[in-house]
Coordinates of C-alpha atoms in Angstrom, one line a residue:
X1 CA 12.8 -14.3 14.7
X2 CA 14.3 -12.2 12.2
X3 CA 16.8 -9.8 13.2
X4 CA 15.5 -7.3 10.3
X5 CA 12.1 -5.8 9.8
X6 CA 12.0 -2.2 8.1
X7 CA 8.8 -3.5 6.2
X8 CA 6.6 -4.2 9.2
X9 CA 3.3 -6.3 8.6
X10 CA 1.8 -2.8 9.9
X11 CA -1.3 -1.3 8.1
X12 CA -1.1 2.3 9.1
X13 CA -3.2 5.3 7.7
X14 CA -4.6 4.6 4.6
X15 CA -5.2 0.4 5.1
X16 CA -7.2 0.5 7.9
X17 CA -4.2 -0.7 10.2
X18 CA -3.5 2.3 12.3
X19 CA 0.2 2.6 13.9
X20 CA 0.5 3.6 17.3
X21 CA 3.3 3.6 19.7
X22 CA 3.9 1.9 23.2
X23 CA 4.6 4.1 25.7
X24 CA 4.5 6.6 23.1
X25 CA 3.2 8.9 20.9
X26 CA 1.2 8.6 16.8
X27 CA 1.8 11.6 14.6
X28 CA -0.9 11.6 12.3
X29 CA 1.4 10.8 9.0
X30 CA 2.0 7.2 10.6
X31 CA 5.1 7.8 12.1
X32 CA 5.8 6.6 15.8
X33 CA 8.0 7.1 18.2
X34 CA 8.9 4.8 20.6
X35 CA 9.4 5.6 24.3
X36 CA 13.1 5.8 24.0
X37 CA 13.2 8.8 21.7
X38 CA 14.9 7.0 19.0
X39 CA 12.1 6.9 15.2
X40 CA 10.2 5.2 13.2
X41 CA 8.4 6.1 10.3
X42 CA 5.8 4.8 7.4
X43 CA 6.8 4.6 4.5
X44 CA 3.7 2.9 2.5
X45 CA 1.8 -0.2 3.0
X46 CA 0.7 -3.3 0.7
X47 CA -1.6 -5.9 1.4
X48 CA -2.6 -9.2 -0.2
X49 CA -6.9 -10.3 0.1
X50 CA -7.7 -14.2 -1.1
X51 CA -11.7 -14.5 -1.3
X52 CA -13.3 -17.1 -1.4
X53 CA -16.9 -16.3 -0.7
X54 CA -17.2 -16.5 3.4
X55 CA -13.7 -16.3 4.4
X56 CA -11.2 -13.3 3.7
X57 CA -8.0 -14.0 4.2
X58 CA -5.6 -11.2 4.2
X59 CA -1.8 -10.3 4.6
X60 CA -0.6 -6.8 5.2
X61 CA 3.2 -5.2 5.5
X62 CA 4.2 -2.0 5.7
X63 CA 7.6 -0.2 5.5
X64 CA 9.2 1.3 7.8
X65 CA 12.4 3.6 8.0
X66 CA 13.9 4.1 11.6
X67 CA 16.4 2.7 14.8
X68 CA 13.6 2.2 16.5
X69 CA 12.9 -1.7 18.3
X70 CA 9.5 -1.6 19.5
X71 CA 5.5 -1.1 17.2
X72 CA 2.6 -1.4 17.4
X73 CA -0.6 -0.8 15.5
X74 CA -4.0 -1.7 15.7
X75 CA -6.8 -3.5 12.8
X76 CA -9.8 -3.4 13.1
X77 CA -11.7 -6.8 11.8
X78 CA -15.2 -7.5 11.0
X79 CA -15.1 -10.8 12.4
X80 CA -12.9 -12.9 14.8
X81 CA -9.4 -13.4 12.7
X82 CA -7.6 -16.5 12.8
X83 CA -3.2 -16.0 12.4
X84 CA -0.7 -17.2 11.2
X85 CA 2.7 -15.6 8.7
X86 CA 3.4 -15.6 5.2
X87 CA 6.5 -16.4 3.8
X88 CA 9.2 -13.0 3.4
X89 CA 9.0 -13.0 -0.2
X90 CA 5.5 -12.8 -1.0
X91 CA 4.8 -9.2 -2.1
X92 CA 8.4 -9.9 -3.5
X93 CA 7.3 -12.6 -6.0
X94 CA 3.7 -10.4 -6.2
X95 CA 5.2 -7.2 -7.3
X96 CA 7.4 -8.6 -9.7
X97 CA 4.8 -10.4 -11.5
X98 CA 2.0 -7.7 -12.1
X99 CA 5.2 -4.9 -12.2
X100 CA 4.1 -2.8 -15.3
X101 CA 5.0 -3.4 -19.3
X102 CA 7.7 -1.1 -19.8
X103 CA 8.3 0.5 -23.2
X104 CA 10.3 2.9 -24.7
X105 CA 8.8 6.1 -27.2
X106 CA 11.3 8.2 -29.3
X107 CA 11.3 12.0 -29.7
X108 CA 12.5 13.7 -32.3
X109 CA 11.6 16.7 -31.2
X110 CA 13.0 19.6 -29.1
X111 CA 10.7 20.5 -25.9
X112 CA 10.7 24.4 -26.1
X113 CA 8.5 24.6 -23.2
X114 CA 8.5 22.8 -19.9
X115 CA 6.2 20.1 -18.9
X116 CA 4.7 18.2 -15.8
X117 CA 7.7 17.1 -15.1
X118 CA 5.5 -6.6 28.6
X119 CA 2.1 -9.1 28.6
X120 CA -1.1 -6.6 29.2
X121 CA -3.6 -7.4 31.8
X122 CA -7.2 -8.3 31.9
X123 CA -10.0 -6.3 30.4
X124 CA -10.9 -3.5 32.3
X125 CA -14.7 -3.7 32.5
X126 CA -16.6 -3.5 29.6
X127 CA -14.2 -4.6 27.4
X128 CA -13.4 -8.1 26.2
X129 CA -10.0 -9.3 25.5
X130 CA -11.2 -12.9 23.7
X131 CA -8.2 -13.5 22.8
X132 CA -4.4 -13.2 23.6
X133 CA -1.4 -15.2 21.4
X134 CA 2.1 -14.8 20.4
X135 CA 2.9 -15.5 16.8
X136 CA 6.7 -15.2 15.7
X137 CA 7.6 -11.9 17.1
X138 CA 3.6 -10.3 16.9
X139 CA 1.6 -10.5 20.7
X140 CA -2.1 -9.9 19.3
X141 CA -4.7 -9.0 21.3
X142 CA -8.2 -9.0 20.3
X143 CA -10.6 -7.1 21.3
X144 CA -14.5 -6.0 21.6
X145 CA -16.8 -4.6 23.3
X146 CA -17.8 -0.5 24.2
X147 CA -15.7 1.6 22.8
X148 CA -14.6 4.1 25.3
X149 CA -13.7 0.8 27.8
X150 CA -11.6 -0.7 24.1
X151 CA -9.7 2.8 24.4
X152 CA -8.7 2.6 28.7
X153 CA -6.9 -1.1 27.6
X154 CA -5.5 0.6 24.9
X155 CA -4.4 3.2 27.2
X156 CA -3.4 0.9 30.2
X157 CA -1.6 -1.5 28.2
X158 CA 0.8 1.1 26.0
X159 CA -1.3 2.0 22.6
X160 CA -1.1 5.8 22.9
X161 CA -4.4 6.5 19.7
X162 CA -5.5 9.7 19.0
X163 CA -8.7 10.6 20.3
X164 CA -10.0 11.0 16.3
X165 CA -8.7 7.2 16.0
X166 CA -10.4 6.2 18.8
X167 CA -13.4 8.1 17.4
X168 CA -12.8 5.9 14.3
X169 CA -12.7 2.6 16.2
X170 CA -15.2 3.4 18.1
X171 CA -17.4 3.3 15.2
X172 CA -15.9 -0.5 13.7
X173 CA -17.4 -1.6 17.4
X174 CA -20.4 -1.0 17.6
X175 CA -20.7 -2.1 13.9
X176 CA -19.6 -5.8 15.9
X177 CA -16.1 -5.7 14.6
X178 CA -13.4 -6.9 16.9
X179 CA -9.9 -4.8 16.9
X180 CA -6.6 -6.8 17.0
X181 CA -4.2 -5.1 19.4
X182 CA -0.9 -5.9 18.0
X183 CA 2.3 -5.9 19.2
X184 CA 5.8 -6.4 17.5
X185 CA 9.1 -6.3 19.6
X186 CA 12.2 -7.1 17.9
X187 CA 15.4 -7.9 18.9
X188 CA 17.2 -5.8 16.4
X189 CA 16.8 -2.1 15.4
X190 CA 14.8 -2.9 11.5
X191 CA 16.6 -2.8 7.9
X192 CA 14.5 -5.6 6.5
X193 CA 11.5 -6.5 5.7
X194 CA 9.5 -8.6 7.8
X195 CA 7.7 -11.8 7.4
X196 CA 3.7 -10.6 6.5
X197 CA 1.0 -11.4 9.3
X198 CA -1.8 -13.1 8.4
X199 CA -5.5 -13.2 9.4
X200 CA -8.2 -14.9 7.9
X201 CA -12.1 -14.6 9.2
X202 CA -15.7 -15.0 8.6
X203 CA -16.7 -12.3 6.1
X204 CA -19.4 -12.0 3.2
X205 CA -18.1 -9.6 1.0
X206 CA -14.3 -8.9 0.8
X207 CA -13.6 -5.3 2.5
X208 CA -10.4 -3.3 3.4
X209 CA -10.3 -1.5 6.4
X210 CA -9.6 2.0 5.4
X211 CA -11.7 4.6 7.7
X212 CA -8.8 5.3 10.2
X213 CA -7.0 6.6 7.1
X214 CA -9.4 9.8 7.3
X215 CA -7.3 10.6 10.2
X216 CA -4.2 10.7 7.7
X217 CA -2.3 14.6 7.2
X218 CA -0.6 13.2 4.2
X219 CA -2.1 10.9 0.6
X220 CA -0.7 7.8 1.0
X221 CA 0.6 4.9 -1.7
X222 CA -1.8 2.0 -1.4
X223 CA -0.5 -1.4 -2.9
X224 CA -3.4 -4.2 -2.9
X225 CA -3.7 -7.9 -4.2
X226 CA -7.1 -9.1 -4.8
X227 CA -7.6 -12.6 -6.0
X228 CA -11.4 -13.7 -6.5
X229 CA -13.2 -15.1 -8.5
X230 CA -13.2 -13.0 -10.8
X231 CA -12.0 -9.2 -12.0
X232 CA -12.7 -6.9 -9.1
X233 CA -12.9 -2.9 -9.0
X234 CA -12.2 -1.8 -5.7
X235 CA -14.2 1.3 -4.8
X236 CA -13.5 3.3 -1.5
X237 CA -16.8 5.1 0.0
X238 CA -15.7 9.1 -0.5
X239 CA -13.3 8.3 -3.0
X240 CA -12.9 6.8 -6.8
X241 CA -12.0 3.6 -7.4
X242 CA -8.2 2.9 -6.9
X243 CA -6.3 2.2 -10.0
X244 CA -5.8 -1.0 -11.4
X245 CA -2.2 -2.3 -11.6
X246 CA -2.3 -5.9 -13.2
X247 CA -5.5 -8.5 -14.2
X248 CA -5.3 -11.7 -14.7
X249 CA -3.7 -15.1 -13.1
X250 CA -1.8 -15.1 -9.9
X251 CA 2.0 -16.4 -9.3
X252 CA 2.3 -19.9 -7.3
X253 CA 3.4 -18.4 -4.0
X254 CA -0.1 -16.9 -3.8
X255 CA -1.6 -20.3 -3.1
X256 CA 0.0 -20.0 0.8
X257 CA -2.8 -17.6 1.1
X258 CA -5.8 -20.2 -0.3
X259 CA -6.2 -21.4 -3.2
X260 CA -9.6 -20.7 -5.6
X261 CA -10.9 -23.7 -7.5
X262 CA -11.3 -23.2 -11.2
X263 CA -9.5 -19.8 -12.7
X264 CA -9.4 -17.1 -10.5
X265 CA -8.2 -14.1 -11.1
X266 CA -5.1 -11.8 -9.3
X267 CA -6.4 -7.5 -9.7
X268 CA -3.1 -5.4 -7.7
X269 CA -4.4 -2.0 -6.9
X270 CA -1.5 1.1 -6.4
X271 CA -2.6 4.6 -5.9
X272 CA -2.3 7.5 -3.8
X273 CA -4.9 8.3 -1.8
X274 CA -6.1 11.9 -0.1
X275 CA -7.0 11.8 3.3
X276 CA -9.6 14.2 3.0
X277 CA -11.6 12.2 0.2
X278 CA -12.5 8.7 2.6
X279 CA -15.8 8.5 4.5
X280 CA -15.5 4.6 4.5
X281 CA -13.6 1.2 3.8
X282 CA -12.2 -0.8 0.4
X283 CA -15.2 -2.4 -1.1
X284 CA -14.4 -4.8 -4.1
X285 CA -17.5 -6.0 -6.5
X286 CA -17.1 -7.7 -9.9
X287 CA -15.9 -5.5 -12.7
X288 CA -18.7 -5.3 -14.3
X289 CA -15.8 -5.5 -17.8
X290 CA -15.6 -9.6 -17.2
X291 CA -11.9 -10.9 -16.9
X292 CA -10.3 -8.9 -19.4
X293 CA -6.7 -9.2 -19.0
X294 CA -4.6 -5.9 -18.7
X295 CA -0.4 -5.3 -17.7
X296 CA -0.4 -1.4 -16.8
X297 CA 1.8 0.6 -19.6
X298 CA 5.0 2.8 -18.3
X299 CA 6.5 4.7 -20.7
X300 CA 9.7 5.4 -21.1
X301 CA 10.8 8.5 -22.6
X302 CA 13.9 8.6 -24.6
X303 CA 15.2 11.8 -26.1
X304 CA 16.9 12.6 -29.1
X305 CA 15.8 15.8 -30.2
X306 CA 19.8 15.4 -31.1
X307 CA 19.2 13.4 -34.5
X308 CA 16.2 16.8 -35.4
X309 CA 18.5 19.5 -34.5
X310 CA 21.9 18.2 -36.4
X311 CA 19.3 17.3 -39.4
X312 CA 18.4 20.9 -39.7
X313 CA 21.3 22.4 -38.7
X314 CA 23.1 19.9 -42.0
X315 CA 19.8 21.9 -44.3
X316 CA 20.4 25.1 -42.6
X317 CA 24.6 24.3 -43.5
X318 CA 23.6 22.7 -47.2
X319 CA 20.8 25.7 -47.6
X320 CA 24.3 28.0 -47.1
X321 CA 27.4 26.3 -49.0
X322 CA 24.4 26.2 -51.7
X323 CA 24.0 30.3 -51.6
X324 CA 27.3 30.9 -51.0
X325 CA 28.0 28.4 -54.4
X326 CA 25.1 30.7 -56.3
X327 CA 26.3 33.9 -55.3
X328 CA 30.0 32.6 -56.8
X329 CA 28.8 31.9 -59.9
X330 CA 27.3 34.8 -60.0
X331 CA 30.0 36.6 -59.7
X332 CA 31.9 35.2 -62.5
X333 CA 29.5 36.0 -64.9
X334 CA 29.7 39.6 -64.3
X335 CA 33.2 40.5 -64.0

């Protein structure tokens, strides 16, 4: 469908999806190593969520770099999910719509000290392959059942998953969740954005699976866009609330994921989390401050200390000339 895919619609590490490599191994940082030795690496992740009170629609994308052409990843979902694809430019539009306001400040005083600068077999005993679906370039199997059996199925089908990741999946399975085992086969080396993969499922509360992110070895940037009836707060179990980037009306492009009645609010979050601080998923609650519009402000400091330095030099020069003049006058009077 699209020969170029640097942004994979996969959530790795922090966003709850766990990237693995078919017939290869997954590194803790989210990097993957396909069977032929070529490499793919994760470079940030983002998701767009629409929640109407009973159903949630989530589109997810992850930046990828490398020269491999095959990737697999896992996504826990609380219920059976309907899958679809979103437009290629969805996250580009969302990024532009929620972009921080840039303000320029001028610094006139010099800084004297440094500052901060293949088709898979059927299910093994104990695992239920409830559905198999090909959508675009994605081959998706929905799994449920006993954690050990699910792990065996994944191994038999080329998903190499570390023990700590399997342990995290086990928690979801024991709570009745499903696991989407997704294989993406490209027809060329990724060199551009992929078409986002969308999952829609029933739930009585908006949630973003993040428990698997605790097994990562480095902090990960995370970008979430949440459209709901009101502005929301995103809190990660075991960590602080995510930093808000934008709160206000959504762009029309968000309608592809579902529309809400009234005047829904889009809340965008942009943050970085330490895996050691993650104990669970991202949960969303109504912001107690209300639907107050907000746009992050990014201050750009322009150094104009040269103006001050030139001014000081001018004053010193004038003072020097004044003293010189007074000295000459004094000498003439005494002569």
